[in-house]
PDB file of C-alpha atoms in Angstrom:
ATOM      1  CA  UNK M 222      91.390  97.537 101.905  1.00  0.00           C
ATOM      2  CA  UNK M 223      91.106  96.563  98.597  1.00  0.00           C
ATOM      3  CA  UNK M 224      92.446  93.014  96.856  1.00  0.00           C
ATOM      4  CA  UNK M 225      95.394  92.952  94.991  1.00  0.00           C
ATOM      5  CA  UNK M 226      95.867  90.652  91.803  1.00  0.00           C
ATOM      6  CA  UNK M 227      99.555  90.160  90.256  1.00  0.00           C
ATOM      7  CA  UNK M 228      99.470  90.004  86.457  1.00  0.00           C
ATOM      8  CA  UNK M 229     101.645  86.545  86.162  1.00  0.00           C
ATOM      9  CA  UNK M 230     104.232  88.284  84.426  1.00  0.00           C
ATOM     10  CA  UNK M 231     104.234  90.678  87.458  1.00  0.00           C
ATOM     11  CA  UNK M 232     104.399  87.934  89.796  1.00  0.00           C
ATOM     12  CA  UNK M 233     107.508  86.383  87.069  1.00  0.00           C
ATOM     13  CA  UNK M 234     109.029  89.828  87.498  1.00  0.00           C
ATOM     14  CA  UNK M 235     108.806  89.569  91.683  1.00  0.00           C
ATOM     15  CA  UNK M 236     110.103  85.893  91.715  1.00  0.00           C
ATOM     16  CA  UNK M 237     113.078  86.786  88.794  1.00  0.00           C
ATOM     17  CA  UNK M 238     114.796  89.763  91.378  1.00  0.00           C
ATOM     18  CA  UNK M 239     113.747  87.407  94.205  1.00  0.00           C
ATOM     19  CA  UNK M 240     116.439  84.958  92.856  1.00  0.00           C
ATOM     20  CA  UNK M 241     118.846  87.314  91.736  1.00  0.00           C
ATOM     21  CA  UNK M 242     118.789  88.528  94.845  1.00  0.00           C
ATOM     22  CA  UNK M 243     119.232  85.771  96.927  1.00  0.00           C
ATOM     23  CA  UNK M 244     122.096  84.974  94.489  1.00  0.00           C
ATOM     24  CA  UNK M 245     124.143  87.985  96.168  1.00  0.00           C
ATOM     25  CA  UNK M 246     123.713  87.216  99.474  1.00  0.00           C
ATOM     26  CA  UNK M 247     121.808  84.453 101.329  1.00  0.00           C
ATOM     27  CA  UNK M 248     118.269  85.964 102.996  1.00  0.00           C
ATOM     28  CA  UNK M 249     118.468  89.155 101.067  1.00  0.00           C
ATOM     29  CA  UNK M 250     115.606  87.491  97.981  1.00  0.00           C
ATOM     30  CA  UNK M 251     113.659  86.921 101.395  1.00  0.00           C
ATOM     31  CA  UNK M 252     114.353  90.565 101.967  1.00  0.00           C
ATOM     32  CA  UNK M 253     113.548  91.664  98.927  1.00  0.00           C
ATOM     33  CA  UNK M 254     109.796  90.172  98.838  1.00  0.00           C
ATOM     34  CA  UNK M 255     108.892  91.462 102.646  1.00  0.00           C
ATOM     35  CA  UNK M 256     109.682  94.872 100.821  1.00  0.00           C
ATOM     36  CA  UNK M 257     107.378  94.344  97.726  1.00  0.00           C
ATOM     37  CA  UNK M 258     104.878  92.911 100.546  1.00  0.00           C
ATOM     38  CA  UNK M 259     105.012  95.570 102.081  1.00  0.00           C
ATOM     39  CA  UNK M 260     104.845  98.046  99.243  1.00  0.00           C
ATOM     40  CA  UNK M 261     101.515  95.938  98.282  1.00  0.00           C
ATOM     41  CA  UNK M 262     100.034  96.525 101.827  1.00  0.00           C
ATOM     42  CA  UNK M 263     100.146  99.865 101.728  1.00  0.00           C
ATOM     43  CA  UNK M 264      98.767  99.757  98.175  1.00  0.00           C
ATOM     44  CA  UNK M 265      95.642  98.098  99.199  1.00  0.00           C
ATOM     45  CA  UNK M 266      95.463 100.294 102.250  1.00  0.00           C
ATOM     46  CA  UNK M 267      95.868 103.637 100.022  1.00  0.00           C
ATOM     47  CA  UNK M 268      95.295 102.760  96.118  1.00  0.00           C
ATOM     48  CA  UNK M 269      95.743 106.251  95.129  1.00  0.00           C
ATOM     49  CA  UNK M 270      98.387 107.535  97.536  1.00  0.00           C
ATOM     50  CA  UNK M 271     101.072 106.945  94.908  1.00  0.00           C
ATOM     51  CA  UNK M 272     101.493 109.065  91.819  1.00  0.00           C
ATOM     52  CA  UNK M 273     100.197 108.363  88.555  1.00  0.00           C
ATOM     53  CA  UNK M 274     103.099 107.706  85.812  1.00  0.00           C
ATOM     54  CA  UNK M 275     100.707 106.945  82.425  1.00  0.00           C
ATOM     55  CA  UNK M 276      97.004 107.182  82.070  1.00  0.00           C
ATOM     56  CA  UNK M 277      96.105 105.138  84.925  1.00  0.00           C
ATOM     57  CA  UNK M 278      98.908 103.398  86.109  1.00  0.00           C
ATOM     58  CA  UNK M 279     100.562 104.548  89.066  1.00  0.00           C
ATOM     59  CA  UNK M 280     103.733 103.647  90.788  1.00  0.00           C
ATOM     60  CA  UNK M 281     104.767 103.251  94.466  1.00  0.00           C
ATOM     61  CA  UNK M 282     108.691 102.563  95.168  1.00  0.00           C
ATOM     62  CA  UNK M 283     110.078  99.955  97.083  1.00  0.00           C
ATOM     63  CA  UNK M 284     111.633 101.451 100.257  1.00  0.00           C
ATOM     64  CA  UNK M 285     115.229  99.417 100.379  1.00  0.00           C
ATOM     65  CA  UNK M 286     115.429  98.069  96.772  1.00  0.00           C
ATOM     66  CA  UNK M 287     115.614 100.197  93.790  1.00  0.00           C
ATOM     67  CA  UNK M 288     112.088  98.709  92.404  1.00  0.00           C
ATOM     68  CA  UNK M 289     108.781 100.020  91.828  1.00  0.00           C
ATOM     69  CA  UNK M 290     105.920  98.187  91.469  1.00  0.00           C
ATOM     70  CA  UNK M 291     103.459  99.510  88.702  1.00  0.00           C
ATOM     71  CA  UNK M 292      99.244  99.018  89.165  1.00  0.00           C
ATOM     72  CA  UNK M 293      95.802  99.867  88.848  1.00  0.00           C
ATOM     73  CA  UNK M 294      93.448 100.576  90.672  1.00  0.00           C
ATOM     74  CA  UNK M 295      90.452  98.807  89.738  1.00  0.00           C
ATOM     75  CA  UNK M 296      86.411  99.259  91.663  1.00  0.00           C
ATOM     76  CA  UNK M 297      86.749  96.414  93.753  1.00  0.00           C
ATOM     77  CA  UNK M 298      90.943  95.299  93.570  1.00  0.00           C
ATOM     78  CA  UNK M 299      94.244  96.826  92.706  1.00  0.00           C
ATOM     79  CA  UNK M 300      96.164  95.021  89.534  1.00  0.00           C
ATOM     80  CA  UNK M 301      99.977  94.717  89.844  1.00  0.00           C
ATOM     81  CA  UNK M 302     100.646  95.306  86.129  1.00  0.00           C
ATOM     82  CA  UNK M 303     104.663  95.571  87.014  1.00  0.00           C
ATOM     83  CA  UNK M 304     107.380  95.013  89.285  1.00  0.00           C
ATOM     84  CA  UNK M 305     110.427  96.820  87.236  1.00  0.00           C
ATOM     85  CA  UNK M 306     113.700  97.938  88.680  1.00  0.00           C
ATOM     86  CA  UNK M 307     114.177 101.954  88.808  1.00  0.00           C
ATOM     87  CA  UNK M 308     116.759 102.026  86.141  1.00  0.00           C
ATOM     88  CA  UNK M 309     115.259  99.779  83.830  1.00  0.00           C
ATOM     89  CA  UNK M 310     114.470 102.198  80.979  1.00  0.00           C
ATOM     90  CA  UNK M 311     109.676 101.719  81.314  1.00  0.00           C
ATOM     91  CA  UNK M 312     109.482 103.362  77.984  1.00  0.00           C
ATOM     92  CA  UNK M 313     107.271 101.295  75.625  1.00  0.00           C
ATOM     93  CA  UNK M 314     106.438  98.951  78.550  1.00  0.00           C
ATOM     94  CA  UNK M 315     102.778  99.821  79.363  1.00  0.00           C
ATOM     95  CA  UNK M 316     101.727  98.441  75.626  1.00  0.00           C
ATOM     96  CA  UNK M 317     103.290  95.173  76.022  1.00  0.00           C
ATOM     97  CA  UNK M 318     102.894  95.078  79.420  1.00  0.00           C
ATOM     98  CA  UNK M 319      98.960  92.744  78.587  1.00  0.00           C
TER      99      UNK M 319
END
């Protein structure tokens, strides 16, 4: 398995929908991070199972939210670049995304 390292703004994005979330309905921003954790884990388990989306960034889907988290797989780690919801338009995003 390899490491995974959140860009902060990444990790901003993650704690952002977290809060939103948990703004709907108590426990569901709880919710909502087991499903990027687990989204991760089977990242670092299978970097290149998901598809690539732009040069080298690929994107795996969350399985109950409408997110995707965005990375790159690195030698020795995997870099969360992104976690974006699905109908948040990406275009432009991977050259501000530093």
């Amino acid at each position: 398995m390899l490491d995974i390292v959140f860009r902060e703004s990444a990790l901003r994005q993650v704690q952002e929908a977290q809060g939103w979330y948990d703004m709907q309905r108590a426990g569901l921003g709880a919710e909502f991070a087991r499903s990027v954790e687990a989204v991760v884990h089977r990242i670092a388990r299978q970097p290149e199972g998901a598809p690539l989306v732009w040069e080298d960034v690929r994107r795996a889907h969350l399985r109950r939210f409408p997110y995707s988290v965005f990375y790159l797989v690195e030698f020795d780690r995997v870099v969360v670049l992104s976690c974006m919801h699905q109908r948040r338009d990406p275009a432009g995003w991977p050259s501000s995304a530093a």
